[in-house]
Tab-separated table of C-alpha atoms in Angstrom:
chain	number	residue	atom	x	y	z
A	1	MET	CA	219.796	-23.385	126.958
A	2	LYS	CA	217.867	-26.440	127.726
A	3	TYR	CA	216.566	-24.721	130.759
A	4	LEU	CA	215.718	-21.675	129.461
A	5	VAL	CA	213.649	-23.353	126.555
A	6	LYS	CA	211.802	-25.559	129.302
A	7	VAL	CA	211.068	-22.238	131.441
A	8	SER	CA	209.999	-20.422	128.094
A	9	GLN	CA	207.571	-23.621	127.212
A	10	PHE	CA	206.011	-23.175	130.750
A	11	VAL	CA	205.550	-19.184	130.375
A	12	ASN	CA	203.731	-19.947	126.723
A	13	LYS	CA	201.304	-22.400	128.182
A	14	THR	CA	200.129	-20.400	130.976
A	15	PHE	CA	200.547	-16.729	129.266
A	16	ALA	CA	196.887	-16.290	129.807
A	17	LEU	CA	197.109	-17.221	133.334
A	18	TRP	CA	199.625	-14.791	133.734
A	19	VAL	CA	197.811	-11.675	132.175
A	20	VAL	CA	194.709	-12.660	134.329
A	21	VAL	CA	196.813	-12.833	137.710
A	22	PHE	CA	198.326	-9.584	137.136
A	23	GLY	CA	194.922	-7.825	135.810
A	24	ILE	CA	193.540	-9.099	139.294
A	25	LEU	CA	196.765	-7.495	140.770
A	26	GLY	CA	196.357	-4.105	138.964
A	27	PHE	CA	192.525	-3.896	139.955
A	28	ILE	CA	193.278	-4.383	143.458
A	29	PHE	CA	196.481	-2.635	143.904
A	30	PRO	CA	195.871	0.378	141.249
A	31	ALA	CA	198.042	3.156	143.165
A	32	GLU	CA	201.198	0.813	142.608
A	33	PHE	CA	200.612	-0.261	139.138
A	34	LYS	CA	199.210	3.282	137.883
A	35	GLN	CA	203.102	4.137	138.496
A	36	VAL	CA	203.696	2.004	135.614
A	37	GLY	CA	201.854	4.136	133.316
A	38	PRO	CA	204.696	6.300	131.976
A	39	TYR	CA	206.516	3.387	131.192
A	40	VAL	CA	204.594	1.756	128.895
A	41	PRO	CA	206.148	2.655	125.636
A	42	TYR	CA	209.482	1.697	126.821
A	43	LEU	CA	208.035	-1.860	127.699
A	44	LEU	CA	206.432	-2.026	124.028
A	45	GLY	CA	209.941	-0.987	122.805
A	46	VAL	CA	211.540	-4.102	124.921
A	47	VAL	CA	208.823	-6.371	123.177
A	48	MET	CA	209.593	-5.116	119.684
A	49	PHE	CA	213.608	-5.300	120.149
A	50	GLY	CA	212.571	-9.061	120.919
A	51	MET	CA	210.946	-9.497	117.983
A	52	GLY	CA	213.539	-7.907	115.994
A	53	LEU	CA	216.146	-10.387	117.221
A	54	THR	CA	214.182	-13.015	115.530
A	55	LEU	CA	214.207	-11.776	112.640
A	56	SER	CA	216.892	-11.080	109.896
A	57	ALA	CA	217.382	-9.518	106.438
A	58	ALA	CA	216.170	-12.632	104.556
A	59	ASP	CA	212.712	-12.315	106.413
A	60	PHE	CA	211.894	-9.007	105.007
A	61	ARG	CA	213.204	-9.733	101.614
A	62	GLU	CA	210.647	-12.391	101.534
A	63	ILE	CA	208.243	-10.117	102.532
A	64	PHE	CA	208.730	-7.738	99.859
A	65	ARG	CA	208.675	-10.526	97.533
A	66	ARG	CA	204.924	-11.075	98.503
A	67	PRO	CA	203.139	-7.565	98.940
A	68	ARG	CA	200.106	-8.799	98.181
A	69	ASP	CA	199.840	-10.603	101.549
A	70	VAL	CA	200.821	-7.303	103.368
A	71	PHE	CA	198.215	-5.292	101.556
A	72	VAL	CA	195.719	-8.221	102.336
A	73	GLY	CA	196.405	-7.852	106.292
A	74	VAL	CA	196.533	-4.055	106.265
A	75	VAL	CA	192.955	-3.982	104.161
A	76	ALA	CA	191.559	-6.474	106.602
A	77	GLN	CA	192.733	-4.475	109.857
A	78	TYR	CA	191.549	-1.269	108.933
A	79	THR	CA	188.085	-2.709	107.454
A	80	ILE	CA	186.897	-5.338	109.893
A	81	MET	CA	187.785	-4.086	113.110
A	82	PRO	CA	186.107	-0.538	112.467
A	83	LEU	CA	183.213	-1.650	110.895
A	84	SER	CA	182.404	-4.415	113.903
A	85	ALA	CA	183.377	-1.348	116.438
A	86	TYR	CA	180.394	0.631	114.666
A	87	ALA	CA	177.734	-1.970	114.422
A	88	LEU	CA	178.560	-3.050	117.933
A	89	CYS	CA	177.861	0.549	119.252
A	90	GLU	CA	174.822	0.696	117.119
A	91	LEU	CA	173.271	-2.577	118.448
A	92	LEU	CA	174.545	-2.189	122.126
A	93	ASP	CA	173.395	1.376	121.984
A	94	LEU	CA	176.250	2.239	123.653
A	95	PRO	CA	176.258	5.754	125.392
A	96	PRO	CA	178.555	8.518	123.493
A	97	ASP	CA	182.050	8.294	125.467
A	98	LEU	CA	181.713	4.414	125.732
A	99	ALA	CA	180.995	4.530	121.818
A	100	VAL	CA	184.053	6.757	121.270
A	101	GLY	CA	185.866	4.359	123.103
A	102	MET	CA	185.205	1.498	121.158
A	103	MET	CA	185.824	3.309	117.928
A	104	LEU	CA	189.059	4.645	119.149
A	105	LEU	CA	189.974	0.889	119.586
A	106	GLY	CA	188.309	-0.300	116.522
A	107	CYS	CA	190.395	2.440	114.481
A	108	ALA	CA	193.696	1.756	116.055
A	109	PRO	CA	196.148	-0.050	114.448
A	110	GLY	CA	197.280	-3.579	115.040
A	111	GLY	CA	198.740	-4.353	118.555
A	112	THR	CA	202.169	-5.117	119.317
A	113	ALA	CA	201.157	-7.714	121.249
A	114	SER	CA	199.803	-9.788	118.346
A	115	ASN	CA	203.527	-10.119	117.101
A	116	VAL	CA	204.236	-12.045	120.161
A	117	VAL	CA	201.472	-14.052	120.064
A	118	THR	CA	201.989	-14.776	116.710
A	119	PHE	CA	205.727	-15.889	117.609
A	120	LEU	CA	203.912	-18.574	120.287
A	121	ALA	CA	201.632	-19.623	117.771
A	122	ARG	CA	204.246	-20.526	115.351
A	123	GLY	CA	203.029	-18.148	112.768
A	124	ASP	CA	204.739	-16.072	110.357
A	125	VAL	CA	206.177	-13.640	112.350
A	126	ALA	CA	207.909	-11.594	110.066
A	127	LEU	CA	204.348	-11.050	108.090
A	128	SER	CA	203.235	-10.183	111.555
A	129	VAL	CA	205.679	-7.509	112.204
A	130	THR	CA	205.494	-5.760	108.790
A	131	VAL	CA	201.632	-5.488	108.925
A	132	THR	CA	201.661	-3.913	112.431
A	133	SER	CA	204.450	-1.712	111.268
A	134	CYS	CA	202.400	-0.649	108.288
A	135	THR	CA	199.120	-0.403	110.053
A	136	THR	CA	200.713	1.679	112.734
A	137	LEU	CA	202.831	3.888	110.295
A	138	LEU	CA	199.163	4.481	108.462
A	139	ALA	CA	197.882	5.339	111.890
A	140	PRO	CA	198.277	8.871	111.727
A	141	VAL	CA	196.216	9.055	108.644
A	142	MET	CA	193.772	5.906	108.750
A	143	THR	CA	192.819	6.336	112.225
A	144	PRO	CA	191.553	9.989	112.273
A	145	GLY	CA	190.327	9.539	109.014
A	146	LEU	CA	188.157	6.692	110.096
A	147	MET	CA	187.071	8.227	113.364
A	148	TYR	CA	185.890	11.288	110.982
A	149	VAL	CA	183.691	8.848	109.228
A	150	PHE	CA	182.244	7.073	112.056
A	151	ALA	CA	182.648	9.628	115.011
A	152	ASN	CA	183.794	13.066	113.500
A	153	GLN	CA	182.266	15.325	116.219
A	154	TRP	CA	184.414	13.767	119.083
A	155	LEU	CA	188.250	13.032	117.749
A	156	HIS	CA	190.935	15.554	116.858
A	157	VAL	CA	194.420	13.607	116.453
A	158	ASP	CA	197.875	15.143	115.987
A	159	PRO	CA	199.557	12.740	113.321
A	160	THR	CA	202.783	14.083	113.635
A	161	SER	CA	203.333	13.436	117.429
A	162	MET	CA	201.748	10.231	116.927
A	163	PHE	CA	203.813	9.485	113.759
A	164	LEU	CA	206.884	10.307	116.012
A	165	SER	CA	205.679	8.029	118.831
A	166	ILE	CA	205.313	5.211	116.584
A	167	ILE	CA	208.806	5.344	115.201
A	168	GLN	CA	210.210	5.348	118.842
A	169	ILE	CA	208.091	2.709	120.010
A	170	ILE	CA	208.248	0.087	117.252
A	171	LEU	CA	210.522	0.902	114.122
A	172	LEU	CA	213.453	2.122	116.034
A	173	PRO	CA	213.439	-1.267	118.628
A	174	ILE	CA	213.145	-3.218	115.990
A	175	ALA	CA	215.474	-1.908	113.945
A	176	LEU	CA	218.091	-2.481	116.815
A	177	GLY	CA	217.040	-5.950	117.344
A	178	LEU	CA	217.736	-6.756	113.408
A	179	VAL	CA	221.481	-4.899	113.663
A	180	VAL	CA	222.304	-7.004	116.760
A	181	HIS	CA	221.054	-10.352	115.436
A	182	LYS	CA	223.083	-9.468	112.292
A	183	VAL	CA	225.878	-8.752	114.274
A	184	LEU	CA	226.067	-11.464	116.487
A	185	GLY	CA	224.736	-14.187	114.131
A	186	ASP	CA	222.183	-16.935	114.825
A	187	LYS	CA	224.337	-19.344	116.974
A	188	ARG	CA	225.015	-16.459	119.352
A	189	ILE	CA	221.735	-15.183	119.290
A	190	GLU	CA	219.658	-18.755	120.025
A	191	ALA	CA	219.920	-18.042	124.187
A	192	ALA	CA	218.653	-14.524	123.798
A	193	VAL	CA	215.704	-16.034	121.313
A	194	ALA	CA	214.815	-18.837	123.723
A	195	ALA	CA	214.522	-16.278	126.774
A	196	LEU	CA	212.294	-14.042	124.485
A	197	PRO	CA	209.021	-15.313	125.669
A	198	ILE	CA	209.771	-14.940	129.340
A	199	VAL	CA	210.684	-11.351	128.487
A	200	SER	CA	207.909	-10.580	126.334
A	201	VAL	CA	205.169	-12.132	128.656
A	202	GLY	CA	206.764	-10.224	131.688
A	203	ALA	CA	206.423	-6.841	129.752
A	204	ILE	CA	202.769	-7.697	128.691
A	205	VAL	CA	201.199	-8.733	131.614
A	206	VAL	CA	202.676	-5.649	133.430
A	207	ILE	CA	201.158	-3.345	130.669
A	208	ALA	CA	197.923	-4.721	131.072
A	209	ALA	CA	197.916	-4.448	134.992
A	210	ALA	CA	198.768	-0.895	134.461
A	211	VAL	CA	195.832	-0.116	132.248
A	212	VAL	CA	193.204	-1.717	134.325
A	213	ALA	CA	194.798	0.059	137.394
A	214	ALA	CA	194.300	3.351	135.599
A	215	THR	CA	190.453	2.666	134.744
A	216	ARG	CA	189.688	0.752	137.963
A	217	ASN	CA	186.659	2.952	138.875
A	218	GLN	CA	185.343	2.615	135.448
A	219	ILE	CA	185.227	-1.194	135.242
A	220	LEU	CA	183.273	-1.032	138.527
A	221	SER	CA	180.462	0.844	136.939
A	222	VAL	CA	179.724	-0.327	132.989
A	223	GLY	CA	182.600	-3.137	132.937
A	224	LEU	CA	180.227	-6.055	132.043
A	225	LEU	CA	178.725	-3.835	128.993
A	226	VAL	CA	182.100	-2.976	127.922
A	227	PHE	CA	183.474	-6.547	128.044
A	228	ALA	CA	180.450	-8.108	126.106
A	229	ALA	CA	181.512	-5.565	123.176
A	230	VAL	CA	185.554	-5.863	123.713
A	231	PHE	CA	184.939	-9.751	123.533
A	232	ILE	CA	182.693	-9.777	120.300
A	233	GLN	CA	184.828	-7.396	118.527
A	234	ASN	CA	187.807	-9.353	119.435
A	235	ALA	CA	186.171	-12.816	118.356
A	236	VAL	CA	184.925	-11.393	115.041
A	237	GLY	CA	188.503	-9.784	114.516
A	238	MET	CA	190.290	-13.215	114.950
A	239	ALA	CA	187.410	-15.174	112.946
A	240	PHE	CA	187.174	-12.953	109.861
A	241	GLY	CA	191.174	-12.268	110.211
A	242	PHE	CA	192.003	-16.167	109.774
A	243	LEU	CA	188.965	-16.709	107.312
A	244	VAL	CA	190.347	-13.811	104.992
A	245	GLY	CA	193.609	-15.694	104.850
A	246	ARG	CA	192.082	-18.727	104.090
A	247	SER	CA	189.779	-17.096	101.542
A	248	THR	CA	192.668	-15.298	99.767
A	249	GLY	CA	194.873	-18.719	99.643
A	250	MET	CA	197.495	-17.920	102.272
A	251	ASP	CA	199.272	-20.803	104.329
A	252	LEU	CA	198.587	-22.021	107.600
A	253	ALA	CA	201.321	-19.756	109.140
A	254	LYS	CA	200.005	-16.653	107.398
A	255	CYS	CA	196.468	-17.347	108.156
A	256	LYS	CA	197.742	-17.540	111.840
A	257	CYS	CA	199.241	-14.002	111.584
A	258	LEU	CA	196.288	-12.752	110.077
A	259	CYS	CA	194.000	-13.945	113.021
A	260	PHE	CA	195.918	-12.166	115.654
A	261	GLU	CA	196.622	-8.854	113.404
A	262	VAL	CA	193.196	-8.380	113.010
A	263	GLY	CA	191.700	-9.392	116.214
A	264	MET	CA	194.352	-7.813	118.381
A	265	GLN	CA	194.447	-3.898	118.491
A	266	ASN	CA	196.767	-1.477	119.852
A	267	SER	CA	194.837	-1.077	123.071
A	268	ALA	CA	197.718	1.099	124.680
A	269	LEU	CA	197.349	3.648	121.723
A	270	GLY	CA	193.587	3.975	122.044
A	271	ALA	CA	193.686	4.228	125.910
A	272	ALA	CA	196.551	7.192	125.266
A	273	LEU	CA	194.449	8.768	122.691
A	274	ALA	CA	191.436	8.519	124.806
A	275	GLY	CA	193.576	10.101	127.616
A	276	VAL	CA	194.957	13.117	125.521
A	277	HIS	CA	191.658	14.230	123.853
A	278	PHE	CA	188.709	12.604	125.807
A	279	ALA	CA	190.329	13.553	129.176
A	280	ALA	CA	186.988	14.817	130.648
A	281	SER	CA	185.242	11.554	129.941
A	282	PRO	CA	187.401	8.684	131.501
A	283	MET	CA	184.997	6.113	130.213
A	284	ALA	CA	186.173	6.734	126.562
A	285	ALA	CA	189.317	4.841	127.927
A	286	LEU	CA	187.657	1.970	128.913
A	287	PRO	CA	187.261	-0.403	126.092
A	288	SER	CA	190.910	-0.123	125.371
A	289	ALA	CA	191.798	-0.933	129.174
A	290	LEU	CA	189.453	-4.075	129.123
A	291	ALA	CA	191.006	-5.016	125.694
A	292	ALA	CA	194.205	-4.697	127.038
A	293	LEU	CA	193.401	-7.304	129.212
A	294	TRP	CA	191.001	-9.596	127.336
A	295	HIS	CA	193.277	-9.511	124.048
A	296	ASN	CA	196.197	-11.060	126.018
A	297	VAL	CA	193.796	-13.852	127.425
A	298	ALA	CA	192.121	-14.823	124.412
A	299	GLY	CA	195.226	-14.421	122.179
A	300	PRO	CA	197.411	-16.700	123.807
A	301	ALA	CA	194.564	-19.241	124.346
A	302	VAL	CA	194.408	-19.220	120.567
A	303	ALA	CA	197.906	-19.489	120.068
A	304	THR	CA	197.995	-22.221	122.643
A	305	VAL	CA	195.617	-24.433	120.276
A	306	PHE	CA	197.707	-22.901	117.002
A	307	GLN	CA	200.812	-24.157	118.075
A	308	GLY	CA	199.470	-27.986	117.651
A	309	TRP	CA	198.429	-26.840	113.878
A	310	HIS	CA	200.995	-27.878	111.284
A	311	GLU	CA	200.719	-28.267	107.571
A	312	GLU	CA	202.636	-30.212	105.193
A	313	GLY	CA	205.689	-28.422	103.828
A	314	GLU	CA	205.509	-25.484	106.708
A	315	LYS	CA	208.471	-23.484	107.014
A	316	GLU	CA	210.354	-24.100	110.548
A	317	SER	CA	210.068	-20.929	112.487
A	318	PHE	CA	213.315	-19.503	114.197
A	319	PHE	CA	211.780	-20.636	117.760
A	320	ASP	CA	211.414	-23.956	116.351
A	321	ARG	CA	214.842	-24.454	115.622
A	322	VAL	CA	215.918	-23.132	118.888
A	323	GLU	CA	213.823	-25.866	120.427
A	324	ARG	CA	215.221	-28.520	118.023
A	325	ALA	CA	218.631	-27.795	118.798
A	326	ALA	CA	217.563	-27.848	122.495
A	327	LYS	CA	216.206	-31.285	122.327
A	328	ALA	CA	219.087	-32.630	120.388
A	329	GLU	CA	221.625	-31.195	122.674
A	330	SER	CA	219.830	-33.080	125.670
A	331	ALA	CA	218.999	-36.570	124.036
A	332	PRO	CA	221.064	-39.183	125.167
A	333	GLN	CA	224.079	-40.105	122.673
A	334	THR	CA	224.221	-43.476	121.415
A	335	VAL	CA	227.785	-45.429	121.859
A	336	ARG	CA	229.376	-48.091	119.350
A	337	HIS	CA	230.886	-50.710	120.647
């Protein structure tokens, strides 16, 4: 347990570094990492299963007692990001295919990586998972609806197939993780929870490398312009997400959650939609490809700062309890004479 916690802490602190390293590897060895592409949904499922392990029925009962928080998170997601994407398309005068890609990214639901980063930041993980699930479940309606408003001449989405993918990638793994947690109990699951950051980081960095590998040629041609748009949109989303939490009276853990929920999009879904609906225009997938890399650099970097942010009366997270138990186990025992 003590060893796992130390390794997990190291992985937490160097998350951004590993994303950069694997992003570079995906760029240098595209043929190898392109082979991972078909397995991205399964890797996301592994991450979601891990998140489910950290939750219990009590966490979800608490969420249902505060539907206002979930509503604020969902509304913030589907207003801040689409509007910021549209503004950037206009301000930067992006060509049509790149503009479609930016709108796909902006109209996508919250990314699954936001749950992991919220977990690492000691934010409200239960709220994060619920907001991600709600925005994802609404994606079959909201994503094509928003695309119709902002770019209706470009996109057609099959909501049934998207809904089924959401169930398979997110809800079923989370439900399975909850069941395993319930059956085994907190004590037996502690070792697994201590190892979760290692598994989650491993899955996320491989996903980032695969997406970068798939769009390597497009990155070489217009990468700087699109990166600027992705960087600005991500910064606006995280800043306004945190400010929305503060302005609505949420505590620090919830504000951390909204920072990542709003700022980090489901870039894998954006890239998949671009590949299905705009196969003749590879540039449409480029914003999501760069976002897969950048979001997983900026998110962990901000999470590292957030780990040191606490406020009086803040609820201790499950991961905090595991760390405290490990430290107590390794502390020298006082012998009385």
